[in-house]
C-alpha positions as YAML, in Angstrom:
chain: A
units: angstrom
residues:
- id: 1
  name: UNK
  ca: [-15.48, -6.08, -14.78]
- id: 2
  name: UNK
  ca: [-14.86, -4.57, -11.25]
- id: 3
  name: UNK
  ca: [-18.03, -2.80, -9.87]
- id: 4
  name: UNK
  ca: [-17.80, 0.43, -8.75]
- id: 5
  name: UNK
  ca: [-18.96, 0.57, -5.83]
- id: 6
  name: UNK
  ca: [-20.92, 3.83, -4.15]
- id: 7
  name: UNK
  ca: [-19.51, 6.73, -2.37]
- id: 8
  name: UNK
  ca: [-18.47, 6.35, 1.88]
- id: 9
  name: UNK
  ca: [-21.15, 7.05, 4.41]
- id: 10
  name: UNK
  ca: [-18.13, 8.48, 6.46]
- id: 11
  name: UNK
  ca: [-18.67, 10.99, 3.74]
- id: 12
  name: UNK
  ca: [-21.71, 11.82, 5.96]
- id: 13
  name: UNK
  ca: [-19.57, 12.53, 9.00]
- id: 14
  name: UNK
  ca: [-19.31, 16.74, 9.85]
- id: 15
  name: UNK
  ca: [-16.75, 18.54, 8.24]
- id: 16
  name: UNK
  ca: [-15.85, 15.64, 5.04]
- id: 17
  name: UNK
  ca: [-14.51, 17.03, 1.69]
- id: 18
  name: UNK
  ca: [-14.80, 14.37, -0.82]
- id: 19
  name: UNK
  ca: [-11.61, 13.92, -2.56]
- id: 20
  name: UNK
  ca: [-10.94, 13.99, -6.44]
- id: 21
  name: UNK
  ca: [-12.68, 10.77, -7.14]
- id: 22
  name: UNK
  ca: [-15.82, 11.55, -4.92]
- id: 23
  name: UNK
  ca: [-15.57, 8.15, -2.73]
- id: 24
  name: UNK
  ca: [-13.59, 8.83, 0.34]
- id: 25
  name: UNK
  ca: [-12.94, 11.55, 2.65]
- id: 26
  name: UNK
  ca: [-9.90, 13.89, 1.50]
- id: 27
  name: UNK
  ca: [-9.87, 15.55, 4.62]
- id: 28
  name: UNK
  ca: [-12.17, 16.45, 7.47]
- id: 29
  name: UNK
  ca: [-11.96, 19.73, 8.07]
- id: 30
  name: UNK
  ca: [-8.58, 20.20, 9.41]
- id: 31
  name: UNK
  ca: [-5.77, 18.04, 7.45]
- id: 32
  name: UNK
  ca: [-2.69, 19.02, 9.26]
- id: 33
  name: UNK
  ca: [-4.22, 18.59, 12.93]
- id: 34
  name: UNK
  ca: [-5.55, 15.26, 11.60]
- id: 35
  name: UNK
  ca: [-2.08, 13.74, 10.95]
- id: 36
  name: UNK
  ca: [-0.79, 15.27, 14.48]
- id: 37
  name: UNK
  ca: [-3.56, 13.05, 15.74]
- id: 38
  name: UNK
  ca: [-2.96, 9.69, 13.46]
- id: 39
  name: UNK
  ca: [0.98, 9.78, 15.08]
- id: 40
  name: UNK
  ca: [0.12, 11.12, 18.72]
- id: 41
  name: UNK
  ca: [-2.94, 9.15, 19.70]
- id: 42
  name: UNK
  ca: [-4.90, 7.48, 16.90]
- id: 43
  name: UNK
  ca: [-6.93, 8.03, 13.53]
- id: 44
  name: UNK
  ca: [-9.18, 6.00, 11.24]
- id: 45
  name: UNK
  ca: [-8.23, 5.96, 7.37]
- id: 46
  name: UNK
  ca: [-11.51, 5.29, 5.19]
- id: 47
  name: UNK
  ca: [-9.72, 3.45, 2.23]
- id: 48
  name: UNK
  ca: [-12.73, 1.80, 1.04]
- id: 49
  name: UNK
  ca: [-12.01, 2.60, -2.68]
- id: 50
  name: UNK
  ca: [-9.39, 0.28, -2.74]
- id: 51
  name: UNK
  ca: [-10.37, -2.61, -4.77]
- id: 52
  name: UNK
  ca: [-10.91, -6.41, -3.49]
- id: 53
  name: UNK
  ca: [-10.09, -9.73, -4.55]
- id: 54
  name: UNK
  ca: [-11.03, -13.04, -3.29]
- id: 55
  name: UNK
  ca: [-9.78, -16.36, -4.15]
- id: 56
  name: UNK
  ca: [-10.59, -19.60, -2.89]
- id: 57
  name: UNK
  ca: [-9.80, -23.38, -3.39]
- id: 58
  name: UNK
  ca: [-7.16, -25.41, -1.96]
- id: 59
  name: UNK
  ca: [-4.25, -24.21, -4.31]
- id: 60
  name: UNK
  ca: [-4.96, -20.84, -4.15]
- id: 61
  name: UNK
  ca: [-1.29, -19.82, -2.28]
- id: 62
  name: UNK
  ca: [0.59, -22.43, -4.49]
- id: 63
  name: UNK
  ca: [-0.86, -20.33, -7.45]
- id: 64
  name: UNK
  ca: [-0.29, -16.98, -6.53]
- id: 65
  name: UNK
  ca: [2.92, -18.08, -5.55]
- id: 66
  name: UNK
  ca: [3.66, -19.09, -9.43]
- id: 67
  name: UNK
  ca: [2.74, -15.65, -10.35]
- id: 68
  name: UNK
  ca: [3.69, -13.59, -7.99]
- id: 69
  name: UNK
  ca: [7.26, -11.80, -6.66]
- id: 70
  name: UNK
  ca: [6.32, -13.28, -2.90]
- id: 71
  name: UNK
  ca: [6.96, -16.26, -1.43]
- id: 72
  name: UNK
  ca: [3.66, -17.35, -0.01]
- id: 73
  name: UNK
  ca: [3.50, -21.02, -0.16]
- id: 74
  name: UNK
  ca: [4.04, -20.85, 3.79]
- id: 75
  name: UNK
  ca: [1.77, -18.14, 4.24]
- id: 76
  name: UNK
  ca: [0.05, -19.17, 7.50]
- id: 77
  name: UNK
  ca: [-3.41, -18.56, 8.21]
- id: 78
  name: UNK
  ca: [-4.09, -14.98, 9.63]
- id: 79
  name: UNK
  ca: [-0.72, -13.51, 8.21]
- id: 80
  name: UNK
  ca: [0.07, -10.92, 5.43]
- id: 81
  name: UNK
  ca: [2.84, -9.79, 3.51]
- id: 82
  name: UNK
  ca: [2.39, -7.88, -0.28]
- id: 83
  name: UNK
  ca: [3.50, -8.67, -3.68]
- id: 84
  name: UNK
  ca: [3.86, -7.56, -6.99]
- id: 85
  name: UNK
  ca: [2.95, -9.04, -10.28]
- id: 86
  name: UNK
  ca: [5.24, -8.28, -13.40]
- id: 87
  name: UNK
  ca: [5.49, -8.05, -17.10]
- id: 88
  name: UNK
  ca: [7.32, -10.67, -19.01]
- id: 89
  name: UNK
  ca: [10.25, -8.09, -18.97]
- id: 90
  name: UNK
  ca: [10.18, -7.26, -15.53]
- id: 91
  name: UNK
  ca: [8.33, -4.34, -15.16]
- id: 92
  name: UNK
  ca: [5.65, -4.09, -12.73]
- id: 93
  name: UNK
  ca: [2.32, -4.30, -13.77]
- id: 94
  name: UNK
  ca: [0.15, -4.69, -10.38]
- id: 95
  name: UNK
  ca: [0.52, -4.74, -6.90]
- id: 96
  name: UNK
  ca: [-1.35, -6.06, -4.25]
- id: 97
  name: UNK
  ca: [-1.65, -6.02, -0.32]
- id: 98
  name: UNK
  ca: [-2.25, -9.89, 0.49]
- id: 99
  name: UNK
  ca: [-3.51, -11.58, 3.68]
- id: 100
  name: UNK
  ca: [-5.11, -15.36, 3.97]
- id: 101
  name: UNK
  ca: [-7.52, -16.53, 6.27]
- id: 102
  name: UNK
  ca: [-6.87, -19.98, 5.72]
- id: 103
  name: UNK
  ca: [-9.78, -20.30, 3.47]
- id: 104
  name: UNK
  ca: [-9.86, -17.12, 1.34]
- id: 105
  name: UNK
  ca: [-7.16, -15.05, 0.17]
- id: 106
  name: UNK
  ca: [-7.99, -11.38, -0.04]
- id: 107
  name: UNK
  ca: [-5.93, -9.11, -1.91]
- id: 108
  name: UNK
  ca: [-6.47, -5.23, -1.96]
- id: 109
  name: UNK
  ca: [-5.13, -2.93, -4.52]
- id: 110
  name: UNK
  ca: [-5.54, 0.18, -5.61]
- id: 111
  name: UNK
  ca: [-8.17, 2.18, -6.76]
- id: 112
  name: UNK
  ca: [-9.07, 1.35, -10.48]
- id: 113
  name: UNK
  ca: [-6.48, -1.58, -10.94]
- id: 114
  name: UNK
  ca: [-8.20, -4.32, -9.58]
- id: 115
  name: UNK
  ca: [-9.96, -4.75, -12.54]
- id: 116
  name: UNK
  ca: [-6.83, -5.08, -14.86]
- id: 117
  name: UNK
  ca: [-5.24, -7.71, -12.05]
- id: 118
  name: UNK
  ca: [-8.60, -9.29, -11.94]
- id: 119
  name: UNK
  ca: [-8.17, -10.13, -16.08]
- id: 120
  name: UNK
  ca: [-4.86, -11.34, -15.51]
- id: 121
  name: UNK
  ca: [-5.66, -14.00, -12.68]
- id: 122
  name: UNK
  ca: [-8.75, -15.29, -14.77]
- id: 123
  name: UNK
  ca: [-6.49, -14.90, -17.76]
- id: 124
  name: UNK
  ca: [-3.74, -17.48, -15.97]
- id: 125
  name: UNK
  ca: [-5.93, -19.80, -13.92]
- id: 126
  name: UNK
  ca: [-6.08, -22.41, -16.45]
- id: 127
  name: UNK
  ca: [-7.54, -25.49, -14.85]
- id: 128
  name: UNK
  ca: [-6.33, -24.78, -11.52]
- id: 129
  name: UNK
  ca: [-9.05, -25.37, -9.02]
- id: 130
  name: UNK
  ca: [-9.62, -21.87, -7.59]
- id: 131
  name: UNK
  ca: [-12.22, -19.09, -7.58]
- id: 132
  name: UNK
  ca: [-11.48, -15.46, -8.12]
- id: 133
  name: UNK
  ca: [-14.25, -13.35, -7.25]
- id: 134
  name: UNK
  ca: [-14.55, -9.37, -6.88]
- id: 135
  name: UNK
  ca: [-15.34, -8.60, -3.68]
- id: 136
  name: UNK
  ca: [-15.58, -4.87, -3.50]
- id: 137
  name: UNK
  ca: [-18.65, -4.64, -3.45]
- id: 138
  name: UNK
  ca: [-19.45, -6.48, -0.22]
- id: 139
  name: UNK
  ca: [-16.18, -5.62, 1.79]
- id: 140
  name: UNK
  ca: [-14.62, -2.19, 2.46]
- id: 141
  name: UNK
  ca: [-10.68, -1.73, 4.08]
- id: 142
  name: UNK
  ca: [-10.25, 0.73, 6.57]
- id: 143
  name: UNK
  ca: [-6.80, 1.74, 8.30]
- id: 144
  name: UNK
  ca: [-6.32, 2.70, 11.68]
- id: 145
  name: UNK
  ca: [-3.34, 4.19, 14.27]
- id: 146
  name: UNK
  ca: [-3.40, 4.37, 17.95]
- id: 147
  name: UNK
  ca: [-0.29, 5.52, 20.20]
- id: 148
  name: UNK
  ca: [1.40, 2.73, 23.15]
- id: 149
  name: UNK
  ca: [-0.65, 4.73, 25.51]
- id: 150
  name: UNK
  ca: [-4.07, 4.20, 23.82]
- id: 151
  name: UNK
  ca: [-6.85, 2.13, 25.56]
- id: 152
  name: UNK
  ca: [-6.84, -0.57, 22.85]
- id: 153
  name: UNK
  ca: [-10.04, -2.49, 23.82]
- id: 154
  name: UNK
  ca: [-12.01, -1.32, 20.69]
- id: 155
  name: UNK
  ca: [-13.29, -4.37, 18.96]
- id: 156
  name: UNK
  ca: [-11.29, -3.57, 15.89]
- id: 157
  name: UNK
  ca: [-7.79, -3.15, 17.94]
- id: 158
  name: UNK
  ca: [-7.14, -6.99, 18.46]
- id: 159
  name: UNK
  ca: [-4.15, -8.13, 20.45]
- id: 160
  name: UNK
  ca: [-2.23, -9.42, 17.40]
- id: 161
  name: UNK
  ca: [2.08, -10.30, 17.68]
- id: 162
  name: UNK
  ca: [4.32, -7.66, 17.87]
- id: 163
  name: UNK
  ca: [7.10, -8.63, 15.32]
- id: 164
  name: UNK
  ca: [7.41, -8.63, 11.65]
- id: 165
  name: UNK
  ca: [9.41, -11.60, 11.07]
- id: 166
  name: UNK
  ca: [12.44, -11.40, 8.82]
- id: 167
  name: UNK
  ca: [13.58, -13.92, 6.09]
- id: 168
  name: UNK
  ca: [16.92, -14.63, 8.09]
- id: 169
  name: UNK
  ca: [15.03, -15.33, 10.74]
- id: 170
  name: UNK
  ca: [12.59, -18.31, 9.34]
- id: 171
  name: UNK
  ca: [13.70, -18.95, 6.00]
- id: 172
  name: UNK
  ca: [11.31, -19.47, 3.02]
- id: 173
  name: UNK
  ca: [8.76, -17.35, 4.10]
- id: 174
  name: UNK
  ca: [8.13, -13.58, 2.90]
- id: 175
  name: UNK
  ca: [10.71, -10.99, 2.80]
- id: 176
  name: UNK
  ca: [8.04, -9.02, 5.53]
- id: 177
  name: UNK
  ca: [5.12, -10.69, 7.05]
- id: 178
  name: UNK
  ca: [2.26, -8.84, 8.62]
- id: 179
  name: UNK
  ca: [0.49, -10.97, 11.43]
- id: 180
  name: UNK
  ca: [-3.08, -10.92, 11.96]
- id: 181
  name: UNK
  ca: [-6.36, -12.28, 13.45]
- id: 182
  name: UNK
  ca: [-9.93, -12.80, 12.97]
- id: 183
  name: UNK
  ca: [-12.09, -10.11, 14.65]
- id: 184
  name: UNK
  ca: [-14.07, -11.07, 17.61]
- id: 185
  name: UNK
  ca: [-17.05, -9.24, 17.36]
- id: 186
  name: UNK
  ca: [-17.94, -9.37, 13.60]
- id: 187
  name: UNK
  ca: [-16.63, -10.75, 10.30]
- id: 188
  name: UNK
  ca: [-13.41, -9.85, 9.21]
- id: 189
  name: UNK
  ca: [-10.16, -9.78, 10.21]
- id: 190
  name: UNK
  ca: [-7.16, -7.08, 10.97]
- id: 191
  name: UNK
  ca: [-3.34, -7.06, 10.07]
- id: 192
  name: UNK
  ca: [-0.78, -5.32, 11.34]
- id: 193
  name: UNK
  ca: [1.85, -3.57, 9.04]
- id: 194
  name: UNK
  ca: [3.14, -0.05, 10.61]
- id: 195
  name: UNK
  ca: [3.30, 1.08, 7.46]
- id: 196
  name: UNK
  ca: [2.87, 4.39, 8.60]
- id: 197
  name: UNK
  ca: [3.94, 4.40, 12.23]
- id: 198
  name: UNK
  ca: [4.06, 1.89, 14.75]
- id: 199
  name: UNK
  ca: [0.92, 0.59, 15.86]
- id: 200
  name: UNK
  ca: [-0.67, 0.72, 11.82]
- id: 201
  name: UNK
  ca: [-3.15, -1.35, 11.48]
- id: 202
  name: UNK
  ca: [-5.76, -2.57, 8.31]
- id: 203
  name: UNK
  ca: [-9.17, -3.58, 8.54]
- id: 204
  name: UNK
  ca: [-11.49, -5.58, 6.29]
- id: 205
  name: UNK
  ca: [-15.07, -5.18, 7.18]
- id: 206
  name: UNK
  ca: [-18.41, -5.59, 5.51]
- id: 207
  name: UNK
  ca: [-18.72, -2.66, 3.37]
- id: 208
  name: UNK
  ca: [-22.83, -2.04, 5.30]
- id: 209
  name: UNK
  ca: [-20.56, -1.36, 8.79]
- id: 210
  name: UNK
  ca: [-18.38, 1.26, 7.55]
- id: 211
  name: UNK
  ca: [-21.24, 3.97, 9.22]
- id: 212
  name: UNK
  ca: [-20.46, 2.04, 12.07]
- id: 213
  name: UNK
  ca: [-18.05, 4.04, 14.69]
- id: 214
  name: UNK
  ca: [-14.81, 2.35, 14.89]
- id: 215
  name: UNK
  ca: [-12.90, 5.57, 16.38]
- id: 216
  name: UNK
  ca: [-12.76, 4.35, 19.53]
- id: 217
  name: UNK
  ca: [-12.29, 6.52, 22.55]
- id: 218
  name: UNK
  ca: [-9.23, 8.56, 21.60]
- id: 219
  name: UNK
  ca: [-8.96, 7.98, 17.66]
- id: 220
  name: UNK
  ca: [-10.25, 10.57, 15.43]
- id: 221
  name: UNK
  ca: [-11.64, 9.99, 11.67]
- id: 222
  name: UNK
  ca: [-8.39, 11.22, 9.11]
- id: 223
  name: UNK
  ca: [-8.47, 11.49, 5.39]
- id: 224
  name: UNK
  ca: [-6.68, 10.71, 2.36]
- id: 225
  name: UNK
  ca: [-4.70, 13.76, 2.84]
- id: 226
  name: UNK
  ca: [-3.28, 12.97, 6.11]
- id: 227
  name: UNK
  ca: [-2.88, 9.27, 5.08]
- id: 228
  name: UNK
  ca: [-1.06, 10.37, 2.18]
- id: 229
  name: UNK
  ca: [1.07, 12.73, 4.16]
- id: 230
  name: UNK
  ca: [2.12, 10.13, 6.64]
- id: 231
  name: UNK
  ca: [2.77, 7.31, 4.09]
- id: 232
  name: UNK
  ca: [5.28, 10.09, 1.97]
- id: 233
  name: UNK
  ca: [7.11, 10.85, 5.27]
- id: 234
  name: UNK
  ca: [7.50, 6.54, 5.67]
- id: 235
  name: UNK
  ca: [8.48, 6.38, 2.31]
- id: 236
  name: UNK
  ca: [5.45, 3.73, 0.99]
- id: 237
  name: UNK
  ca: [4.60, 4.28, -2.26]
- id: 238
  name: UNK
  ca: [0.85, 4.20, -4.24]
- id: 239
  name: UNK
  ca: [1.24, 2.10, -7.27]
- id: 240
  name: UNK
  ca: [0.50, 4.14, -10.46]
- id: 241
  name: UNK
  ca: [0.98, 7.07, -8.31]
- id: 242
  name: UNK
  ca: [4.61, 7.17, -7.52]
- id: 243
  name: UNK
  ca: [5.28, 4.73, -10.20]
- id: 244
  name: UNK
  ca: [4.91, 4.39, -13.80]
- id: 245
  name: UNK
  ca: [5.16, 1.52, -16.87]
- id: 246
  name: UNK
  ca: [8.76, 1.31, -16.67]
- id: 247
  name: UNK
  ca: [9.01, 0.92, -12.77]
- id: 248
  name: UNK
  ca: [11.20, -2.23, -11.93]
- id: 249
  name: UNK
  ca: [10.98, -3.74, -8.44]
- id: 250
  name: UNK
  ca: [14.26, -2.77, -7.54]
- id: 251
  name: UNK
  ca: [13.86, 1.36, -8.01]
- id: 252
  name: UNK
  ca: [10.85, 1.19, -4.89]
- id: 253
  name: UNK
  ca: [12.98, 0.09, -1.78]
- id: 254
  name: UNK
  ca: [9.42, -0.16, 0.15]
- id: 255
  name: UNK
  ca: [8.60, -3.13, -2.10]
- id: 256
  name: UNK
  ca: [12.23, -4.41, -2.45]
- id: 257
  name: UNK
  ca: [11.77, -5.07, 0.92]
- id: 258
  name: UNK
  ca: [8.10, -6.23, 1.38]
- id: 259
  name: UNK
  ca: [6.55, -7.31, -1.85]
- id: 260
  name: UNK
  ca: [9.83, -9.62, -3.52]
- id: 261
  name: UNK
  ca: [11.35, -12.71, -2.35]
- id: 262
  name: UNK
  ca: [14.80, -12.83, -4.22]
- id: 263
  name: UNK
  ca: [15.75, -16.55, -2.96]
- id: 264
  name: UNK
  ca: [12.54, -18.19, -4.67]
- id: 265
  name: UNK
  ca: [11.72, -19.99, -8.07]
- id: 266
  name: UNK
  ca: [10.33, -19.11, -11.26]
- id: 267
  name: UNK
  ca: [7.97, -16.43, -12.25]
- id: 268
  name: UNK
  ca: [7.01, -14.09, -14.96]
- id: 269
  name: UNK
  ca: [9.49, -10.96, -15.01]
- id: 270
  name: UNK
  ca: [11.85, -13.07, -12.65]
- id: 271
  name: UNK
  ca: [14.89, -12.74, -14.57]
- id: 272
  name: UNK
  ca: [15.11, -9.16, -15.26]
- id: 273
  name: UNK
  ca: [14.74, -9.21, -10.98]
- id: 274
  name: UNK
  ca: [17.45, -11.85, -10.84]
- id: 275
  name: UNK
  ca: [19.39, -9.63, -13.07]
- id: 276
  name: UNK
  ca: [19.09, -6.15, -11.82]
- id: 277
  name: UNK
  ca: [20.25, -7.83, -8.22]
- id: 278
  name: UNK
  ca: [23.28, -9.91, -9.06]
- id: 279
  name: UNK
  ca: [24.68, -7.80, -11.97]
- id: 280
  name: UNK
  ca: [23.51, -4.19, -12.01]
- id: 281
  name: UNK
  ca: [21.88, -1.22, -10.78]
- id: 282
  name: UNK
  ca: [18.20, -0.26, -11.27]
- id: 283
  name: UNK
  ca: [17.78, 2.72, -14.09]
- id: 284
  name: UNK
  ca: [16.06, 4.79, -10.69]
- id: 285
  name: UNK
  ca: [15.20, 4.88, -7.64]
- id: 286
  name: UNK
  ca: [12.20, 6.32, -5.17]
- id: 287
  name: UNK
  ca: [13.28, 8.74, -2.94]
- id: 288
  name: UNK
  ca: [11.94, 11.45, -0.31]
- id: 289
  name: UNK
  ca: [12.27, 15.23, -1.14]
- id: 290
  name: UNK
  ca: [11.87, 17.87, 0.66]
- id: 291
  name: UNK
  ca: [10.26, 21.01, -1.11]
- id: 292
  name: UNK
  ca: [11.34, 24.52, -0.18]
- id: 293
  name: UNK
  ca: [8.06, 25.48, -0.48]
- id: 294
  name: UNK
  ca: [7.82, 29.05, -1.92]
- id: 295
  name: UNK
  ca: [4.40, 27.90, -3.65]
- id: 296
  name: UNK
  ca: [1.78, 26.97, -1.18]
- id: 297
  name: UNK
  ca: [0.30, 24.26, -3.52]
- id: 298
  name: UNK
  ca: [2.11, 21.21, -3.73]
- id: 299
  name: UNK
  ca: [3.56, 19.98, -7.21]
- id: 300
  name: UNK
  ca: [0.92, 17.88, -9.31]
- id: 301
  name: UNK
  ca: [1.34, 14.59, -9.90]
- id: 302
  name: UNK
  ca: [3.65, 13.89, -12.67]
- id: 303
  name: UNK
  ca: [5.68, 17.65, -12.43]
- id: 304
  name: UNK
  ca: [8.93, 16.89, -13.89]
- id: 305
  name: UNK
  ca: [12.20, 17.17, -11.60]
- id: 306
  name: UNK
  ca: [15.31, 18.90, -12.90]
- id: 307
  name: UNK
  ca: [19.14, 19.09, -12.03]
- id: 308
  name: UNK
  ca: [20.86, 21.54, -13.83]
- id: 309
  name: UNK
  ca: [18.24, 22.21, -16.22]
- id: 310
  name: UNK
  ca: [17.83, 18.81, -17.47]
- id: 311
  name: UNK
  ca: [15.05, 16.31, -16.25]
- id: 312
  name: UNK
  ca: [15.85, 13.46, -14.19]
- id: 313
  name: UNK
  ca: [12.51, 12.59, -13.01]
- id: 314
  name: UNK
  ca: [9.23, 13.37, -12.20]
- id: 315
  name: UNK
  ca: [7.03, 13.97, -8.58]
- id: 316
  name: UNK
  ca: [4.67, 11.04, -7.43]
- id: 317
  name: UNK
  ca: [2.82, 12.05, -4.55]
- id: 318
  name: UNK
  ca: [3.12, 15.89, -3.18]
- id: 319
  name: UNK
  ca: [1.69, 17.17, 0.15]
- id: 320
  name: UNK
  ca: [1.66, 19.28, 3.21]
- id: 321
  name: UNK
  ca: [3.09, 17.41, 5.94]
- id: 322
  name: UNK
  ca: [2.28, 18.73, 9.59]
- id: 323
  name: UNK
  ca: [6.10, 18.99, 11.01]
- id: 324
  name: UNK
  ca: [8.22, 18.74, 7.96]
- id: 325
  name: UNK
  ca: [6.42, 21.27, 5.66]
- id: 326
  name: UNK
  ca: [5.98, 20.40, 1.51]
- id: 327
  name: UNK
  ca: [7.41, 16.43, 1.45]
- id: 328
  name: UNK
  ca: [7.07, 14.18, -1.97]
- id: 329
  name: UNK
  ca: [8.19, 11.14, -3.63]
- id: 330
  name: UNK
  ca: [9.46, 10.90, -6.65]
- id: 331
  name: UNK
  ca: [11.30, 8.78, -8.92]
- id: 332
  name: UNK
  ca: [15.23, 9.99, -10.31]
- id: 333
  name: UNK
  ca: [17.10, 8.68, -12.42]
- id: 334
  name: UNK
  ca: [19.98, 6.53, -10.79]
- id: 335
  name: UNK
  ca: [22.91, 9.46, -10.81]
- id: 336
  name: UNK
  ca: [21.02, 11.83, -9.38]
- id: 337
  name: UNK
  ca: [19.17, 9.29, -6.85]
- id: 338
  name: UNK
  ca: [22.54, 8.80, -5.43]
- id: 339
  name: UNK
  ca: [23.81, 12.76, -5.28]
- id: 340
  name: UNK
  ca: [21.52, 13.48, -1.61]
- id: 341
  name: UNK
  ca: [23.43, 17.05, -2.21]
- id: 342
  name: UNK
  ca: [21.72, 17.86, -5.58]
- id: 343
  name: UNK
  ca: [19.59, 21.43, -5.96]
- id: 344
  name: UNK
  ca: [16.77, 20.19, -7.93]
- id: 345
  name: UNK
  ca: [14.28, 21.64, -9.07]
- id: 346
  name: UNK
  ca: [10.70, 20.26, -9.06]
- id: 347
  name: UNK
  ca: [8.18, 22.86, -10.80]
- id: 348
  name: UNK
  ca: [8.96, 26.16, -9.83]
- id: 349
  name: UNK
  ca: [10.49, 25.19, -6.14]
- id: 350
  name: UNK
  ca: [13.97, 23.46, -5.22]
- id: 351
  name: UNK
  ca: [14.22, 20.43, -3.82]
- id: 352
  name: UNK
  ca: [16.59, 17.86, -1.19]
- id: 353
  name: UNK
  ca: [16.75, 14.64, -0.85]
...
């Protein structure tokens, strides 16, 4: 069982509103001037509520490789990519941010699901020669932006390489890799993803330094709200948030893109992803909407979508985004996915693609 581990210090900082779950920061005091900030010169995410993995032993990459959508038997040390796990019938049942050290792999998820991945890998290691530990308790992730113009000598804001490679550019390695490097002042190590913007960064720390300041000069603290904002406007989806049970890899073109490898060999849920790509068309697909936002509240997780008075699919994540007003995610059913003209409806407000 995962521990659950205690609420943020950062909670501590002036101005914090918990959110929902009472761990992390929803916002800290201003939400909309906090994502201006993130995007013009720099912000600290507190995403210690994620949940951590580690697993060590020589054939740790070889095995997650077996499992896993990625390809990450070339995974070098101090690079990252993510990956999915899947149901026997292709449906995907965890997913994980993934980064190796080149003696421990770490893998982050989200809130609450470690524990159900955690099953899984003891479920499947057989006699393979690793060790799968939770880690939560003793390591915390953080996520940080700064702008080109930023002084970047912060001892979290390592001089890491600039590129994501791509998979037609060294073959047999992940369809996105995130490069990284240890951090020079403490344990730990950072990754670099722009996930949200260029220049998005992740942290792993020890979970006792999280009170320590790692703003830096012109970075602010920014909470879940203003994460959540930014990652809707990028189009990166929370698993079990924007997704449900019947989600298929190919419906979330964020992880089409960085969690499956669709050139390597067998594992579980494989063919129903060899399928869908060679002879089909997922069932539905993620997309961005844009609310007209006669109520002031965002649409709750879950609010059905409609076109022409019939549902077609349902809202993920909802917020207030600082430029483009009321933004969410959702997931439509294929026809109306691909009609970018469509009037929908999502609660009591019309929606675009």
């Amino acid at each position: 069982m995962m521990t659950e581990t205690a609420p943020s210090p950062l909670l501590e900082l002036p101005g914090a509103v918990a959110n929902d779950a009472g761990r992390v920061a929803w916002h800290y005091g201003q939400p909309l001037a906090e994502q201006r900030k993130a995007i013009e010169s720099g912000a600290v995410f507190d995403r210690s509520d994620r949940d951590i993995i580690t697993i060590t032993g020589a054939p740790r990459l070889e095995w997650i490789h077996s499992l896993s959508t990625q390809h990450l038997t070339s995974l070098k040390p101090h690079q990252g990519t993510e990956t999915l796990f899947l149901s026997p019938t292709g449906r995907v049942e965890h997913h994980a941010n993934v980064y190796d050290d080149g003696e421990t792999l770490w893998l982050d998820t989200e809130p609450g699901d470690g524990e159900g991945l955690l099953k899984f890998l003891e479920l499947m290691k057989f006699r393979t020669e690793v060790d799968i530990r939770d880690a939560g308790e003793e390591w915390a992730l953080l996520t940080y932006t700064f702008a080109d113009n930023v002084d970047t000598t912060a001892p979290v804001r390592q001089p890491v390489p600039v590129a994501k490679f791509a998979a037609k550019d060294l073959p047999a390695v992940p369809t996105a890799l995130y490069p990284g490097s240890a951090l020079d002042h403490t344990d730990g190590w950072t990754r670099r993803t722009d996930n949200l913007t260029e220049h998005t960064y992740d942290v792993m720390i020890r979970r006792e330094e999280l009170a320590d300041d790692f703003t830096g000069p012109d970075a602010a603290h920014a909470g879940s709200w203003a994460f959540d904002a930014l990652r809707v406007a990028a189009g990166w989806p929370r698993f079990g948030v924007d997704t449900d049970e019947r989600t298929v890899p190919h419906e979330v073109p964020h992880w089409l893109a960085h969690a499956v490898h669709l050139d390597k060999g067998c594992y579980r849920g494989q063919e129903t992803v060899a399928k869908v790509h060679h002879l089909g068309q997922p069932p539905r697909r993620l997309v961005r909407l844009h609310l007209d936002g006669t109520d002031e509240h965002p649409p709750a997780k879950g609010t059905p979508v409609a076109l022409d008075g019939k549902d077609v699919g349902f809202i993920g994540t909802a917020v207030q985004h600082y430029e483009d007003g009321q933004i969410a995610l959702a997931m439509l059913k294929r026809n109306a996915a691909a009609d970018t003209d469509a009037r929908l409806i999502a609660g009591d407000q019309a929606a675009r693609q």
